[in-house]
Short mmCIF file of C-alpha atoms and ligand atoms in Angstrom, two decimals:
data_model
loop_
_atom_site.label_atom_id
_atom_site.label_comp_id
_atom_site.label_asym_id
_atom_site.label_seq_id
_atom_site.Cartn_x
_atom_site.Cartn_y
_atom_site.Cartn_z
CA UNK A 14 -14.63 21.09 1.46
CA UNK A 15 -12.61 21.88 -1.80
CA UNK A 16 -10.42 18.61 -2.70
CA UNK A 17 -7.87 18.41 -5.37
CA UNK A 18 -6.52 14.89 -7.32
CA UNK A 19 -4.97 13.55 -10.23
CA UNK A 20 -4.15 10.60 -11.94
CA UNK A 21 -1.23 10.35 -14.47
CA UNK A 22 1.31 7.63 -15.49
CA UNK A 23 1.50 6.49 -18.89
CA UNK A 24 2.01 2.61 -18.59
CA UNK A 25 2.32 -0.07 -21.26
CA UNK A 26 2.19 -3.64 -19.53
CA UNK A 27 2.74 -7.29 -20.44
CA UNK A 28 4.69 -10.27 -20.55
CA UNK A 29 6.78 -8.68 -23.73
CA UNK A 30 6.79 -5.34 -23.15
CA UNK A 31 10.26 -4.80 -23.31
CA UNK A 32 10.16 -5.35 -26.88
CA UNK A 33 8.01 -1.59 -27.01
CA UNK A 34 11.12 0.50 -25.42
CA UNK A 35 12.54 1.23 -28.35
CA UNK A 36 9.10 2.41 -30.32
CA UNK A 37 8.63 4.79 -26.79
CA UNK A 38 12.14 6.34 -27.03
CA UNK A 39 11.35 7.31 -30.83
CA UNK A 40 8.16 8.76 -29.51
CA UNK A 41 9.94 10.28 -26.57
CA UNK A 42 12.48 11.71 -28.81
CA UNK A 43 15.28 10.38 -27.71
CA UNK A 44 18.53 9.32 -29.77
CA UNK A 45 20.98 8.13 -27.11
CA UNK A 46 19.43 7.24 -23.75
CA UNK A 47 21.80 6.28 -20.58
CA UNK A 48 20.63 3.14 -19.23
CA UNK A 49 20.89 3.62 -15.11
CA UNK A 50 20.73 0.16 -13.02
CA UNK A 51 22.96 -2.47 -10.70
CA UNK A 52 24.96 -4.55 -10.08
CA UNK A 53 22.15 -7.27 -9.41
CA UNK A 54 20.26 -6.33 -12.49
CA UNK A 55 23.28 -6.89 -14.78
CA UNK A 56 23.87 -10.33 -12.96
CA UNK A 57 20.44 -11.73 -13.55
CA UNK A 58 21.20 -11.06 -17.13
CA UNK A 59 18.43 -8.75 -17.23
CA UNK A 60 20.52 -5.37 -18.46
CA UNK A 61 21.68 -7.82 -20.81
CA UNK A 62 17.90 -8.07 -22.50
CA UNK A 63 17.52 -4.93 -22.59
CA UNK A 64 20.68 -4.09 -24.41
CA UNK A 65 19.64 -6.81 -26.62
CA UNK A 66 16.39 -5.29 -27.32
CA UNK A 67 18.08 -1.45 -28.03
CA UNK A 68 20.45 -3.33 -30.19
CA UNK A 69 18.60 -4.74 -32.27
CA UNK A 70 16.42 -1.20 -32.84
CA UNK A 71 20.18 0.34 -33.62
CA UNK A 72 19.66 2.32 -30.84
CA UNK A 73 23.17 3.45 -29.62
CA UNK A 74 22.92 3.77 -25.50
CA UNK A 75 25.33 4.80 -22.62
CA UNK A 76 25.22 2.12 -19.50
CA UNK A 77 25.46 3.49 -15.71
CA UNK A 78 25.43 0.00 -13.62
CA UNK A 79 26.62 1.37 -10.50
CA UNK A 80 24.05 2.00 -8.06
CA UNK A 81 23.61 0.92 -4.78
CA UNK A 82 21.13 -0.03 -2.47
CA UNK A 83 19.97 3.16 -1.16
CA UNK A 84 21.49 5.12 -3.60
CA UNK A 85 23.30 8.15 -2.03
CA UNK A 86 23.65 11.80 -3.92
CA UNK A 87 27.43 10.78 -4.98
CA UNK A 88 25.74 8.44 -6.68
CA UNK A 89 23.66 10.38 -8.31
CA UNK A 90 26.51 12.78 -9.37
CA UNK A 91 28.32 9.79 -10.77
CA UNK A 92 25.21 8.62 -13.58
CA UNK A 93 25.21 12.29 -14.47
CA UNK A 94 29.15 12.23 -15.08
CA UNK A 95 28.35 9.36 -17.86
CA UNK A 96 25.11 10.66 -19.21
CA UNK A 97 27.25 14.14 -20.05
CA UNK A 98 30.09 12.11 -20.98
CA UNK A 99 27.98 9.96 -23.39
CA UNK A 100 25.90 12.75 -25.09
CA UNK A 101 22.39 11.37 -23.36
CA UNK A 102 19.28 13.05 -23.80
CA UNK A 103 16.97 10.83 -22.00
CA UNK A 104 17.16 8.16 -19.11
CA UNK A 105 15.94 4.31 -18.92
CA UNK A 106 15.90 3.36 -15.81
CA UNK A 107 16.00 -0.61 -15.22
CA UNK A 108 15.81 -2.39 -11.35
CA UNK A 109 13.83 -2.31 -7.95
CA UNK A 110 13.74 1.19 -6.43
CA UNK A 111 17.14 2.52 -5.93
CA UNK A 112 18.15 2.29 -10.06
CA UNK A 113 14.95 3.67 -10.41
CA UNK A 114 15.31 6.79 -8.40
CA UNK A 115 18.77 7.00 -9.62
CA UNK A 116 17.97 7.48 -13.36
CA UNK A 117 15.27 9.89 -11.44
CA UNK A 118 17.81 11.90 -10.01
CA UNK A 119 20.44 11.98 -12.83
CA UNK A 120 17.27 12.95 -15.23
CA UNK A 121 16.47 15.99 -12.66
CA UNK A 122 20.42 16.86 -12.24
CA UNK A 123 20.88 16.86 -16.20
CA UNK A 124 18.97 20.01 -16.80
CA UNK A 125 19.09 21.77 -12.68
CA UNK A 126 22.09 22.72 -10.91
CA UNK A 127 23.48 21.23 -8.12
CA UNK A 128 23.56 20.43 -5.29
CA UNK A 129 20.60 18.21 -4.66
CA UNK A 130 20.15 19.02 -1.21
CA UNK A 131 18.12 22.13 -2.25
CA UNK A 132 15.54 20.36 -4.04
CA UNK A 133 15.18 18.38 -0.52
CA UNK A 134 10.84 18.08 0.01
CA UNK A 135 11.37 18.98 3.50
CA UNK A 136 12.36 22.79 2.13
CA UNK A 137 10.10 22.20 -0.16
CA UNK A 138 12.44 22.04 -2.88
CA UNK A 139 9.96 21.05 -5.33
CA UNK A 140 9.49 24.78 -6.51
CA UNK A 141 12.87 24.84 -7.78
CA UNK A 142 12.13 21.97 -10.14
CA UNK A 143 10.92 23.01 -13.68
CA UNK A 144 9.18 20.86 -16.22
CA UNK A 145 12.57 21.07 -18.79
CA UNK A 146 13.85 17.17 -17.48
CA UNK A 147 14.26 14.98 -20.26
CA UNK A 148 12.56 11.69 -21.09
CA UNK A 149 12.32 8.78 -19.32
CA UNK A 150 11.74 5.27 -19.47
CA UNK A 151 10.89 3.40 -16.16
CA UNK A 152 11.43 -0.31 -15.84
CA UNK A 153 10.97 -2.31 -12.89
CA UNK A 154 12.33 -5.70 -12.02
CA UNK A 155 10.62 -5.93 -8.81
CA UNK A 156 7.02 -5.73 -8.13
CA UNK A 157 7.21 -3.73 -4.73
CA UNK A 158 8.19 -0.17 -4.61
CA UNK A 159 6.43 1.11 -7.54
CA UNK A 160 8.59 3.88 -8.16
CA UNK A 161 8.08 3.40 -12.04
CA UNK A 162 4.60 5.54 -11.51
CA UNK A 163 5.82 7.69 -8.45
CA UNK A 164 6.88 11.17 -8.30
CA UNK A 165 9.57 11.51 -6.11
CA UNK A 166 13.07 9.24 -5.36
CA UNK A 167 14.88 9.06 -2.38
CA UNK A 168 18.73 9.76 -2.05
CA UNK A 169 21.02 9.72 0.97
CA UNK A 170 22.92 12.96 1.37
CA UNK A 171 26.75 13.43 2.44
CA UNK A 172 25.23 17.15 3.67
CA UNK A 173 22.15 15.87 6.09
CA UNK A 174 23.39 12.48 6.55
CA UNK A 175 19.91 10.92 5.71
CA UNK A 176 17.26 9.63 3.55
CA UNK A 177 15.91 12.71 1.44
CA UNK A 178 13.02 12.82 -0.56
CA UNK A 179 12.98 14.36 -3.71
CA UNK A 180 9.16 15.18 -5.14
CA UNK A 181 8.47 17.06 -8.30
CA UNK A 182 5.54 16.18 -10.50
CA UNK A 183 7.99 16.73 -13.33
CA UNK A 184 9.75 13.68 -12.26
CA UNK A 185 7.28 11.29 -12.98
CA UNK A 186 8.46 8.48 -15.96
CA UNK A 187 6.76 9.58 -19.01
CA UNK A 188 6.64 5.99 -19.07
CA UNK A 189 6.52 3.17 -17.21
CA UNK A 190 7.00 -0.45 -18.81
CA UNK A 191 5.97 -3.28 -17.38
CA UNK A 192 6.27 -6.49 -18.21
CA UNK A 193 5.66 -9.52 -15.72
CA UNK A 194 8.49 -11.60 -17.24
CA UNK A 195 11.06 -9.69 -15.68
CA UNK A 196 10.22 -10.91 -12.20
CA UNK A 197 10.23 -14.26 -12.76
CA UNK A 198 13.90 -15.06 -11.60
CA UNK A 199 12.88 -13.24 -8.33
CA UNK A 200 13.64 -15.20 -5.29
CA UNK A 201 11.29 -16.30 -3.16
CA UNK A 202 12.56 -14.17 0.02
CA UNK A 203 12.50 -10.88 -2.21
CA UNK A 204 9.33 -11.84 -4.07
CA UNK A 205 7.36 -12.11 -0.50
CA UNK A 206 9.21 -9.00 1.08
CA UNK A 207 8.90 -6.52 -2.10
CA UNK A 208 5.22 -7.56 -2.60
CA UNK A 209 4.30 -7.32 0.81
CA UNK A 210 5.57 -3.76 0.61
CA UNK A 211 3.29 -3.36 -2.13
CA UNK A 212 0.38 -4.69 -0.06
CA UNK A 213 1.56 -2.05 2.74
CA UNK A 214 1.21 0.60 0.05
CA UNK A 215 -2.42 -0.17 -1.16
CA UNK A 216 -3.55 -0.82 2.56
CA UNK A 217 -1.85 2.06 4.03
CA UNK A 218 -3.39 4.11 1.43
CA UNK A 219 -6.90 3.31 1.71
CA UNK A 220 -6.67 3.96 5.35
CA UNK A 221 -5.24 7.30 4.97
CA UNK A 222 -6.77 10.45 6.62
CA UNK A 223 -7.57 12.47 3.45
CA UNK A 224 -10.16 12.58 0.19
CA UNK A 225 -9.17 10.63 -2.76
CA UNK A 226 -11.98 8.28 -3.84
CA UNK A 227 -9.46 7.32 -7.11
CA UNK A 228 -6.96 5.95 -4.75
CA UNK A 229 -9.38 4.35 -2.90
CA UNK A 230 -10.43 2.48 -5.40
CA UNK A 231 -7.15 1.46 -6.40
CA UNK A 232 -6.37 0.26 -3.08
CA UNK A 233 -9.04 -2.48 -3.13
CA UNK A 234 -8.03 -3.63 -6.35
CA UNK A 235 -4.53 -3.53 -5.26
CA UNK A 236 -5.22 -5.57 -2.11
CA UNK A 237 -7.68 -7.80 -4.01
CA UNK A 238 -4.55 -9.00 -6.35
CA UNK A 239 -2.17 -9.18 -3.47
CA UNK A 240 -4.96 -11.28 -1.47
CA UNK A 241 -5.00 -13.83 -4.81
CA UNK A 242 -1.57 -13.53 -6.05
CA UNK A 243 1.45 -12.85 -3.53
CA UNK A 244 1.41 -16.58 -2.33
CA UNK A 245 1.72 -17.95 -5.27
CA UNK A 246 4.10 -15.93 -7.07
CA UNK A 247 6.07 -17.04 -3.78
CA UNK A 248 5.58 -20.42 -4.25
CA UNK A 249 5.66 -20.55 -8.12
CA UNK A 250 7.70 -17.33 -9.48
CA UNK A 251 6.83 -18.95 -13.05
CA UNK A 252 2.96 -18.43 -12.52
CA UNK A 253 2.95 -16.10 -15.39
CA UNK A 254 -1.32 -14.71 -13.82
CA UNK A 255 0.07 -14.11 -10.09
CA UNK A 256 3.16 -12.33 -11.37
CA UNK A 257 1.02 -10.18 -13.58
CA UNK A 258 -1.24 -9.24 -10.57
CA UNK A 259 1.33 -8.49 -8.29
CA UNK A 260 3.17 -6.33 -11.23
CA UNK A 261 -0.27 -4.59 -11.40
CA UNK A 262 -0.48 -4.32 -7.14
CA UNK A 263 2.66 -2.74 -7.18
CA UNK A 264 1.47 0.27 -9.54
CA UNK A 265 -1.63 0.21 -7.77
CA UNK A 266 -0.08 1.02 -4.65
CA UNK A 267 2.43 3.49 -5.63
CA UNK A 268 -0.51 5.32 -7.13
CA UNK A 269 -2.39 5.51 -4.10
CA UNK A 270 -0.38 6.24 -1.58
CA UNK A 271 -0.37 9.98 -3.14
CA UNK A 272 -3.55 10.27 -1.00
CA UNK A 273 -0.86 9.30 2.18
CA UNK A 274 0.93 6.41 3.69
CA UNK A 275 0.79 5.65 7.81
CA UNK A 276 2.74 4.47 10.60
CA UNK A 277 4.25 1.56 9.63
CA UNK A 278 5.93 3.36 6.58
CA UNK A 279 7.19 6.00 9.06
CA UNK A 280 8.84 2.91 11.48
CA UNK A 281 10.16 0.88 8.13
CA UNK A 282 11.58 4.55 6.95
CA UNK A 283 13.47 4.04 10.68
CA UNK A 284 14.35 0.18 10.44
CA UNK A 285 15.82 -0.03 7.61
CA UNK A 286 18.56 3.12 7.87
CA UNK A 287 19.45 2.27 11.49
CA UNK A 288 19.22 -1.70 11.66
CA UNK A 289 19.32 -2.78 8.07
CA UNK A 290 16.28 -4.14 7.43
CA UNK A 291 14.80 -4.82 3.93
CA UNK A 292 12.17 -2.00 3.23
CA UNK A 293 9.47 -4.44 2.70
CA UNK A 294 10.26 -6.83 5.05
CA UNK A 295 10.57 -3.75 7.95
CA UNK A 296 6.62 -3.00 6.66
CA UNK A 297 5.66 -6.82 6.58
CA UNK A 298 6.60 -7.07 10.19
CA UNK A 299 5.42 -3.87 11.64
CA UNK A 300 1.77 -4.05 9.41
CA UNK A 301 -0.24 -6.20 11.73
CA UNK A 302 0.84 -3.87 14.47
CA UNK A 303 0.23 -0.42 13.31
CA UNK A 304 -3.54 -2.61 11.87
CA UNK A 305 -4.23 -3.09 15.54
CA UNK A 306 -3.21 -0.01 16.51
CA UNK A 307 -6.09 1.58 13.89
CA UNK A 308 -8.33 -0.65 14.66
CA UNK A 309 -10.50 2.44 16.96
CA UNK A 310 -9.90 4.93 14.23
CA UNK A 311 -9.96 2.88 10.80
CA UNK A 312 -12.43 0.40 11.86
CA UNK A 313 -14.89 0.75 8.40
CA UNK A 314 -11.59 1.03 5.78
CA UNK A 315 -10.04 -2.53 7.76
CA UNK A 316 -13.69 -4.24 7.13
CA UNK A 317 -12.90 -3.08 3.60
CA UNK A 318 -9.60 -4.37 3.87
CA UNK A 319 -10.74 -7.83 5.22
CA UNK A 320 -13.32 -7.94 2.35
CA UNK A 321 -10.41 -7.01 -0.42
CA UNK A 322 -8.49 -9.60 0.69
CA UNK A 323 -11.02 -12.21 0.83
CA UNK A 324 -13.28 -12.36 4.20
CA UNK A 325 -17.17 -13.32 3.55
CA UNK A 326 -18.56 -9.75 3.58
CA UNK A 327 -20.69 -9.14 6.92
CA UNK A 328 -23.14 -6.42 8.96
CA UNK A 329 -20.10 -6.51 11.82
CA UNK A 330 -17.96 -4.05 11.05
CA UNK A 331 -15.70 -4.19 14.09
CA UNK A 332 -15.31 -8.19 13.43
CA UNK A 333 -14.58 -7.68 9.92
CA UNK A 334 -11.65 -5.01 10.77
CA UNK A 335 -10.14 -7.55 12.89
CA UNK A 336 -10.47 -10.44 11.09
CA UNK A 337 -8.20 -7.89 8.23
CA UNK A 338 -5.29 -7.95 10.75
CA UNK A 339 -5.82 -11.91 11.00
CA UNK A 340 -5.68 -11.96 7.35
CA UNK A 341 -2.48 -10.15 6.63
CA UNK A 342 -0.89 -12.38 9.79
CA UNK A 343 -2.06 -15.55 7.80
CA UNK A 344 -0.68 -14.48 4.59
CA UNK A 345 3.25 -12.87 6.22
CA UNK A 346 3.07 -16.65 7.79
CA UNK A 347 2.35 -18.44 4.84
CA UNK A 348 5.07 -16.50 2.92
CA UNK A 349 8.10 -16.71 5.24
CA UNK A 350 7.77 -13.31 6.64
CA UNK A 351 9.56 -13.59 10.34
CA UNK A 352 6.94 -12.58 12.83
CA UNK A 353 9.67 -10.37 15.18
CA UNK A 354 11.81 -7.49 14.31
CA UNK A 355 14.39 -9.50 16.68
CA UNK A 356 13.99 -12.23 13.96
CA UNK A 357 15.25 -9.78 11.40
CA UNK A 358 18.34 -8.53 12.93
CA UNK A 359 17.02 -5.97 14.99
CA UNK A 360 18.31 -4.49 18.60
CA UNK A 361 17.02 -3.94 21.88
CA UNK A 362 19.04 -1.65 21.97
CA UNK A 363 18.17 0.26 18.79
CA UNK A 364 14.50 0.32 20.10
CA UNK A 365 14.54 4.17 21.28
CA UNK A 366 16.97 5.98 18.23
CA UNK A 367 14.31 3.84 15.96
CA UNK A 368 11.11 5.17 17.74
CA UNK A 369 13.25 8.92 17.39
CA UNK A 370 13.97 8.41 13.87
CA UNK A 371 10.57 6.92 13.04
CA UNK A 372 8.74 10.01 14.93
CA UNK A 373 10.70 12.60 12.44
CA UNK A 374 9.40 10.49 9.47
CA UNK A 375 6.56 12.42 7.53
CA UNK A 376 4.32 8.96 6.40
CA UNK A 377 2.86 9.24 9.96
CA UNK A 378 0.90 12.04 9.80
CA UNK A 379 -0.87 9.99 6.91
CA UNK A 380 -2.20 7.68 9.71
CA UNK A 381 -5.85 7.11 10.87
CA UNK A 382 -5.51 7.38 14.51
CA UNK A 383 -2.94 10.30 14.78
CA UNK A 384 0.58 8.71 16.83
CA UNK A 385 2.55 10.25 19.58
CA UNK A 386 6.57 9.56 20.00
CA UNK A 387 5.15 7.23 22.78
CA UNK A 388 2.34 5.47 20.33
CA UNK A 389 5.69 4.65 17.41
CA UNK A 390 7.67 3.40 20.55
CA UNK A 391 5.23 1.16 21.97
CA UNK A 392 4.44 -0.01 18.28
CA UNK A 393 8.25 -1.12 18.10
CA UNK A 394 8.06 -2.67 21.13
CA UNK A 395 5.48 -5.38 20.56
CA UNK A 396 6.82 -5.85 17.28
CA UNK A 397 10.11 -6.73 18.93
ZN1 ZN B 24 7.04 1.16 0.77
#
């Protein structure tokens, strides 16, 4: 069998590294970038670093701080309206995922028509997307999502009504910088839920039907530093070593989870739309589940999981898998991670439109042990 893979995103990381953004812009080419982030980001004061740090490089700069959780394509539409009005010709992006894949969307909008629904992945809307975006920078403030190395951003549209993905090589960050620092004024709650998302990504990954020994291998390093590092970052968001790994875990994961996600990103994809729960948090919950669930079909990549995190390596396979799903338990526990979606604000009643919504969610077909609409359903169920 023929397999095809790559492996791309420049990345300069450290506690410090947003000193380099102006040296990358020169390099990028870019004389007057629009900086796209929130509300959240500005209130941390962490915008306000930033600005610091182009100010000081006489850089002049345009500032979009309007996006919103989820961003939708209005949105979208909105940073572009600034970037034209401010002369931009390149896009920083500073936040947790939705800023990011705002800037993302703004960068592809500046230089392709609208509207965005025809770049929509599901049409395959990547062909339309040529190579002629401008620059950008990609900063995260979270260690979770990884969108700073990731390809694609996610946008709810007024046309379909839903979450639509947006993938074009071209629209990965020519570069991401990362520097720890920035997620130490994380609280604990977000710390635990973004990095177990990031923990989802590198575990979902290396289950993944598919060929992609890279990712692989990225996944156990990914899972190794969550294993050693997600506690205490909880516990300590000052521990300068644990925020480092997880900064690391998060790029780790994003990168691998081009070989393919699973079911529990197809159910958090559901959760969080229709009951409003935190992306992370919706994966946190769901994980041990959907690890179960695998346990017949993914029995040698969950001893590898058990092993990444920590487990005494062993000749018994089918004890090692399980003892991964006791792991991952141990460690949601240990980091405040509510055991029940009913914990996190979710229905009875929104049990079947979730298992609907979930089912029409590509990340499934990533999954080791292939899932019916029934399989998704019952997975809600005893996660309820
Ligand atoms: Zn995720």
């Amino acid at each position: 069998m023929i397999n095809e893979f790559s492996f791309p995103t420049r990345i300069v990381f450290g506690v410090g590294a947003l000193k380099e953004v102006p040296s990358h812009l020169a390099r990028l080419g870019v004389k007057r970038p629009l900086l796209v982030t929130d509300a959240g980001v500005v209130a941390t004061g962490l915008a306000g670093r930033l600005r610091a740090v182009l100010d000081a490089a006489h850089v002049p700069f345009a500032t979009f701080d309007a996006v919103e959780p989820n961003p939708t394509g209005d949105t979208v539409e909105r940073g572009l309206v600034a970037y034209r009005a401010a002369g931009c010709d390149g896009v920083i992006g500073l936040g947790g995922g939705s800023p990011l894949d705002a800037a993302k969307g703004v960068r592809l909008l500046a230089t392709h028509p609208g509207p965005l629904a025809q770049y929509d992945d599901a049409k395959d809307g990547w062909r339309l997307v040529t190579n002629a975006v401008p620059p950008m920078i990609a900063i995260p403030t979270t260690a979770g999502t990884g969108s700073e190395v990731g390809r694609s951003f996610v946008v709810t549209l007024a046309e379909t009504g839903r979450k639509t993905v947006v993938f074009a090589p071209a629209l990965m960050p020519s570069v991401a910088v990362c520097d720890p620092e920035l997620t130490y004024g994380l609280p604990p709650k977000l710390t635990a839920a973004t990095g177990m998302d990031a923990l989802t990504h590198n575990l979902e990954a290396l289950c993944a039907k598919g060929f992609h020994p890279l990712a692989d291998a990225m996944a156990r390093k990914g899972l190794e530093l969550c294993g050693r590092h997600l506690a205490r970052a909880v516990k300590d968001g000052h521990d300068e070593e644990a925020r480092a790994g997880m900064m690391i875990a998060a790029v780790t994961g994003a990168t691998a989870f081009q070989k393919g996600l699973g079911a529990s990103h197809a159910l958090a994809h559901a959760l969080t739309p229709v009951a409003g729960v935190h992306h992370g948090l919706a994966n946190a919950i769901v994980l041990p589940h959907v690890m179960e669930f695998n346990l017949p079909a993914a029995g040698a990549a969950l001893a590898e999981v058990a092993v990444a995190l920590g487990e005494p390596g062993s000749d018994d396979r089918d004890r090692l898998a399980r003892r991964a799903v006791e792991r991952v338990r141990t460690l949601a526990r240990e980091i405040g991670i509510p055991e029940r979606l009913r914990d996190a604000g979710v229905k009875e009643s929104q049990l079947p439109l979730l298992a609907e919504k979930a089912w029409e969610d590509a990340s499934h077909q990533g999954n080791p042990r292939p899932c019916q609409p029934a399989d998704l359903a019952a997975l809600l169920r005893a996660a309820f």
